[in-house]
Tab-separated table of C-alpha atoms in Angstrom:
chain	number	residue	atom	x	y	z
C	6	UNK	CA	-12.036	-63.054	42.712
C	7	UNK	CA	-13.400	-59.654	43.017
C	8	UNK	CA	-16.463	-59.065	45.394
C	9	UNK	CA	-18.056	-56.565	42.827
C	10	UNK	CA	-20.244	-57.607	39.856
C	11	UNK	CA	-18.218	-55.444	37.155
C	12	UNK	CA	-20.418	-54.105	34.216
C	13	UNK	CA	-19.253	-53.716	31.277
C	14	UNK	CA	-20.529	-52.873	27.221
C	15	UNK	CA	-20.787	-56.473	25.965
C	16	UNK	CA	-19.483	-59.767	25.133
C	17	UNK	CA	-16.591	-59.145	23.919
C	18	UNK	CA	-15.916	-57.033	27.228
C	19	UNK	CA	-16.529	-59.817	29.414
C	20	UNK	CA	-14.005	-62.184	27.891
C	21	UNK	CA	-11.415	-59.213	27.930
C	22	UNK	CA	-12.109	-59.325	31.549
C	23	UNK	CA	-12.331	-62.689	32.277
C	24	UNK	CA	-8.689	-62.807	30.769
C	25	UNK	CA	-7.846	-60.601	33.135
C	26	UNK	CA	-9.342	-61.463	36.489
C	27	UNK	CA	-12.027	-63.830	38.184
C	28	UNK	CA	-15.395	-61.883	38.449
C	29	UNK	CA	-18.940	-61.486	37.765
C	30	UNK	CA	-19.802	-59.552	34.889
C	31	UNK	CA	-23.238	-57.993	33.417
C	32	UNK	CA	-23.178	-56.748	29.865
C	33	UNK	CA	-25.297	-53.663	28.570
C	34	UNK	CA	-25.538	-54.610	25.568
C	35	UNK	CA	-24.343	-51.706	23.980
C	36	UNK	CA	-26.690	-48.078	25.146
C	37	UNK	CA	-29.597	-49.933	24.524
C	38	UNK	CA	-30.160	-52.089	27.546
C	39	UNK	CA	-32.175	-55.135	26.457
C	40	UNK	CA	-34.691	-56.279	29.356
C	41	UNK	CA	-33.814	-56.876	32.456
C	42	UNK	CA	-30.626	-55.358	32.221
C	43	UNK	CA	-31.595	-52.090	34.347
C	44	UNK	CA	-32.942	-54.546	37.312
C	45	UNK	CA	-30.342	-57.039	37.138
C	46	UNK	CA	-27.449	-53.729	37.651
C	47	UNK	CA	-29.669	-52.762	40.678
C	48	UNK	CA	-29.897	-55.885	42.302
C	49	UNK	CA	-26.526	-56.194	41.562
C	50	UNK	CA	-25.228	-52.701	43.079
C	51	UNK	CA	-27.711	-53.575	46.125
C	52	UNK	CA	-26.361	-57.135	47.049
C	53	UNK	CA	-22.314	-57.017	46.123
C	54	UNK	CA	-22.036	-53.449	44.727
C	55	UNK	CA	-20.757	-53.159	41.123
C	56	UNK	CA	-17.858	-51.258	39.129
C	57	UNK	CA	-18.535	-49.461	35.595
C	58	UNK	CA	-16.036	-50.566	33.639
C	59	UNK	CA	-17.083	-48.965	30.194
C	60	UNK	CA	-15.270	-48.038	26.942
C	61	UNK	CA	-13.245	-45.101	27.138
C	62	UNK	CA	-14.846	-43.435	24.324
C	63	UNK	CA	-18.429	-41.150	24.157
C	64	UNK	CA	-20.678	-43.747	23.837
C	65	UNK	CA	-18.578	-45.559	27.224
C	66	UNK	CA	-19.361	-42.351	28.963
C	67	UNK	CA	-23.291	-42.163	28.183
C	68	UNK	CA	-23.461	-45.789	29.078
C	69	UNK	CA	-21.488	-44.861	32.797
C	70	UNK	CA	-23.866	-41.903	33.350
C	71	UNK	CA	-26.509	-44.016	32.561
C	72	UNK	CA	-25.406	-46.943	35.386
C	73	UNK	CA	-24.168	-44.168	37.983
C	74	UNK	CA	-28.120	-43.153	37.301
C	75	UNK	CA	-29.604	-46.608	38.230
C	76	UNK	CA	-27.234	-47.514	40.944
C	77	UNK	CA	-26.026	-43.973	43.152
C	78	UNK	CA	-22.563	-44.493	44.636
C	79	UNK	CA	-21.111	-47.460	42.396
C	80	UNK	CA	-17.743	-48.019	41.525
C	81	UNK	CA	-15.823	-46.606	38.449
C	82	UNK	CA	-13.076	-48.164	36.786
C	83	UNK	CA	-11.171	-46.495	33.737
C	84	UNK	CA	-8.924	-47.727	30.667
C	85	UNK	CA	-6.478	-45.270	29.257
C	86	UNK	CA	-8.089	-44.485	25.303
C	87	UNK	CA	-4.600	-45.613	24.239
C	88	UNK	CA	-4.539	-49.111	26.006
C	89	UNK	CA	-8.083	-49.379	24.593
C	90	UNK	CA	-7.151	-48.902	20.909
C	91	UNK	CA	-6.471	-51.546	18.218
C	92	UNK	CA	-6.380	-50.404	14.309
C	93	UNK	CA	-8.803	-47.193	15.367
C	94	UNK	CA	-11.427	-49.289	16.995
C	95	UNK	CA	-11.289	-48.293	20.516
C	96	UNK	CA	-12.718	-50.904	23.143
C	97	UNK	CA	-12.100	-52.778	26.205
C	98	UNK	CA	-11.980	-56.088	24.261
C	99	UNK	CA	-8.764	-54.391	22.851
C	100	UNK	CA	-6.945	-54.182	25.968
C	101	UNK	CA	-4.605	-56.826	27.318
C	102	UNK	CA	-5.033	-58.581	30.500
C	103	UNK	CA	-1.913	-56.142	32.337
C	104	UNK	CA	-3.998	-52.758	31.467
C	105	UNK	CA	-7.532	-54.337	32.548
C	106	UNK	CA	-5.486	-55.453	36.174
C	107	UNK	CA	-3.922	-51.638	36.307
C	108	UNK	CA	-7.813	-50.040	36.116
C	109	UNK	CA	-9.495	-52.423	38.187
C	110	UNK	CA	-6.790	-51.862	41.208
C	111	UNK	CA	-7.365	-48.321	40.132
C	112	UNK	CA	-11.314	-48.442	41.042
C	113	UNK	CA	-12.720	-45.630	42.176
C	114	UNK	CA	-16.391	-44.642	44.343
C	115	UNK	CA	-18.423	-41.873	43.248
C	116	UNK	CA	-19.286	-39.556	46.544
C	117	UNK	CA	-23.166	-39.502	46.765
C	118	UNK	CA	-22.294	-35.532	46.971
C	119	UNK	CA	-19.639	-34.140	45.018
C	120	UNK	CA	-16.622	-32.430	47.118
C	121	UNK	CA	-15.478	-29.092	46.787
C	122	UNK	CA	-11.710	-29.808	46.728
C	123	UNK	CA	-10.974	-28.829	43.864
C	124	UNK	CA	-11.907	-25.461	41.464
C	125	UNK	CA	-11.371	-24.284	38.307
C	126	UNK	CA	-8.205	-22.170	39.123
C	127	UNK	CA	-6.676	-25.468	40.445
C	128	UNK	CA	-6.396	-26.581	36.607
C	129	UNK	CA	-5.438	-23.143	35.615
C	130	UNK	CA	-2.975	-23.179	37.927
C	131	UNK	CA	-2.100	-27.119	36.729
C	132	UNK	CA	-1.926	-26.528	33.271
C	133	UNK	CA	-4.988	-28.655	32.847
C	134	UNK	CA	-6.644	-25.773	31.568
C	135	UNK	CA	-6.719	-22.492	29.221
C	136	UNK	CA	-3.283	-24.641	27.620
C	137	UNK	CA	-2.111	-25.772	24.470
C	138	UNK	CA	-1.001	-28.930	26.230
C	139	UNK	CA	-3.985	-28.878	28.691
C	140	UNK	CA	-5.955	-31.910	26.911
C	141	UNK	CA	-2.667	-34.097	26.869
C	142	UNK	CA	-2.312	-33.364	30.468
C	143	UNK	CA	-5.419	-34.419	31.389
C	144	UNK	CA	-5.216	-37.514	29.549
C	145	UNK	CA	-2.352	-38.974	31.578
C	146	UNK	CA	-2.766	-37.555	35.036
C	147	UNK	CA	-6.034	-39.097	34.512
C	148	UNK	CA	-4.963	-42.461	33.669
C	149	UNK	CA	-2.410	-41.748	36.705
C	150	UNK	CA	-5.385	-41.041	39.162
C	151	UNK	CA	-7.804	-43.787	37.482
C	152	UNK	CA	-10.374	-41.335	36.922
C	153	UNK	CA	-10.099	-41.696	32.956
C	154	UNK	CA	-9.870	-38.617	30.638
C	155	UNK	CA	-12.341	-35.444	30.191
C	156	UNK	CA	-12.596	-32.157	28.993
C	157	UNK	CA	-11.856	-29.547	31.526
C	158	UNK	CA	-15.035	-29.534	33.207
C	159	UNK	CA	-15.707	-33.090	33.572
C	160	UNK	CA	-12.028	-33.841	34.368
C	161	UNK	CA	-12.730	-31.294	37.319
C	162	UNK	CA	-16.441	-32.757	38.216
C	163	UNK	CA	-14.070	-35.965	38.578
C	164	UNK	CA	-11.549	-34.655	40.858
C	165	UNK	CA	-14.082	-33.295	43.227
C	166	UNK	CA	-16.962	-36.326	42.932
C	167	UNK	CA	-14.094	-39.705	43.186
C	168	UNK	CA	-12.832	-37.603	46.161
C	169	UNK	CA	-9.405	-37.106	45.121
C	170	UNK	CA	-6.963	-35.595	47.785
C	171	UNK	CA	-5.162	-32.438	47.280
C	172	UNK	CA	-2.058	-34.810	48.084
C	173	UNK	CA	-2.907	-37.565	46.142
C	174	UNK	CA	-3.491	-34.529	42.970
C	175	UNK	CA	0.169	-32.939	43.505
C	176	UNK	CA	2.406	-36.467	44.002
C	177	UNK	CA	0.623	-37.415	40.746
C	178	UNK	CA	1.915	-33.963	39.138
C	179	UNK	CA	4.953	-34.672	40.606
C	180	UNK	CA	4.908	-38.466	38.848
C	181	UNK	CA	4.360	-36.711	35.434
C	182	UNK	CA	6.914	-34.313	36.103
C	183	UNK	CA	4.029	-31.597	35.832
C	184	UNK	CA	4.733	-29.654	39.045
């Protein structure tokens, strides 16, 4: 059972989960938020604490921003696009109950204020940026780290505010045979 109340996009997400693992689960009901929603995700982030646990697609990211928003300092938890995807429709609901296991023990907690570990000449320097293969890069070390994919400047806002390690950043490398 996990101690967190795990949010998620909707119903389908929830039986994904619940294929997956034993937990608590509050659906968004898609960007919209029907009533109650917002105060049921704070009371939720106040009592057990909660992990986002959105699509990995633009509308997943609005809807994370939007919970990080109501409840400062929650969990994140992040499903490779590719282990999200069945015939083009890209979704939680579409991953199997291995993948959902690998992001949840993946979880990561957003700092309150945003480290300074990392800088843009790190992902120069990685390849993560100013590359042909820089978006492909990102992609996996991302799904390596659990911190999901971005473009250069989130993936580097995500470095810095999940408190990734300068260690933790080159053994992944490593793993990927990037460095």
């Amino acid at each position: 059972m996990i101690k967190e109340i795990i949010v998620v996009e909707g119903k389908s997400d929830i039986c994904a989960v619940r294929r997956a693992v034993e937990a608590e689960l509050i659906a968004t009901g898609g960007f919209g938020f029907p009533s109650g929603v917002e105060e049921r995700i704070r009371a939720a982030a106040n009592s057990r604490g909660i992990i986002v646990f959105t699509d990995p697609d633009f509308a997943g990211e609005k809807i994370r921003k939007r919970v990080s928003k109501i409840a400062p300092g929650c969990k994140h938890a992040f499903l490779p696009r590719e282990e999200a995807t069945y015939n083009g429709d890209i979704g939680i609901e579409n991953a199997s109950p291995q993948s959902i296991l690998r992001a949840l023990s993946k979880v990561r907690s957003e700092l309150e204020t945003p480290g300074s570990e990392f800088s843009r000449m790190d992902l120069l320097r990685s390849g993560l940026d100013g590359d042909a293969n820089a978006s492909a890069r990102r992609d996996r070390l991302g799904a390596v780290l659990g911190i999901g994919y971005g473009n250069a400047k989130q993936f580097l806002n995500r470095l810095n505010s999940y408190g990734i390690k300068r260690e933790e950043f080159e053994l992944a490398m490593f793993e990927l045979g990037e460095e």
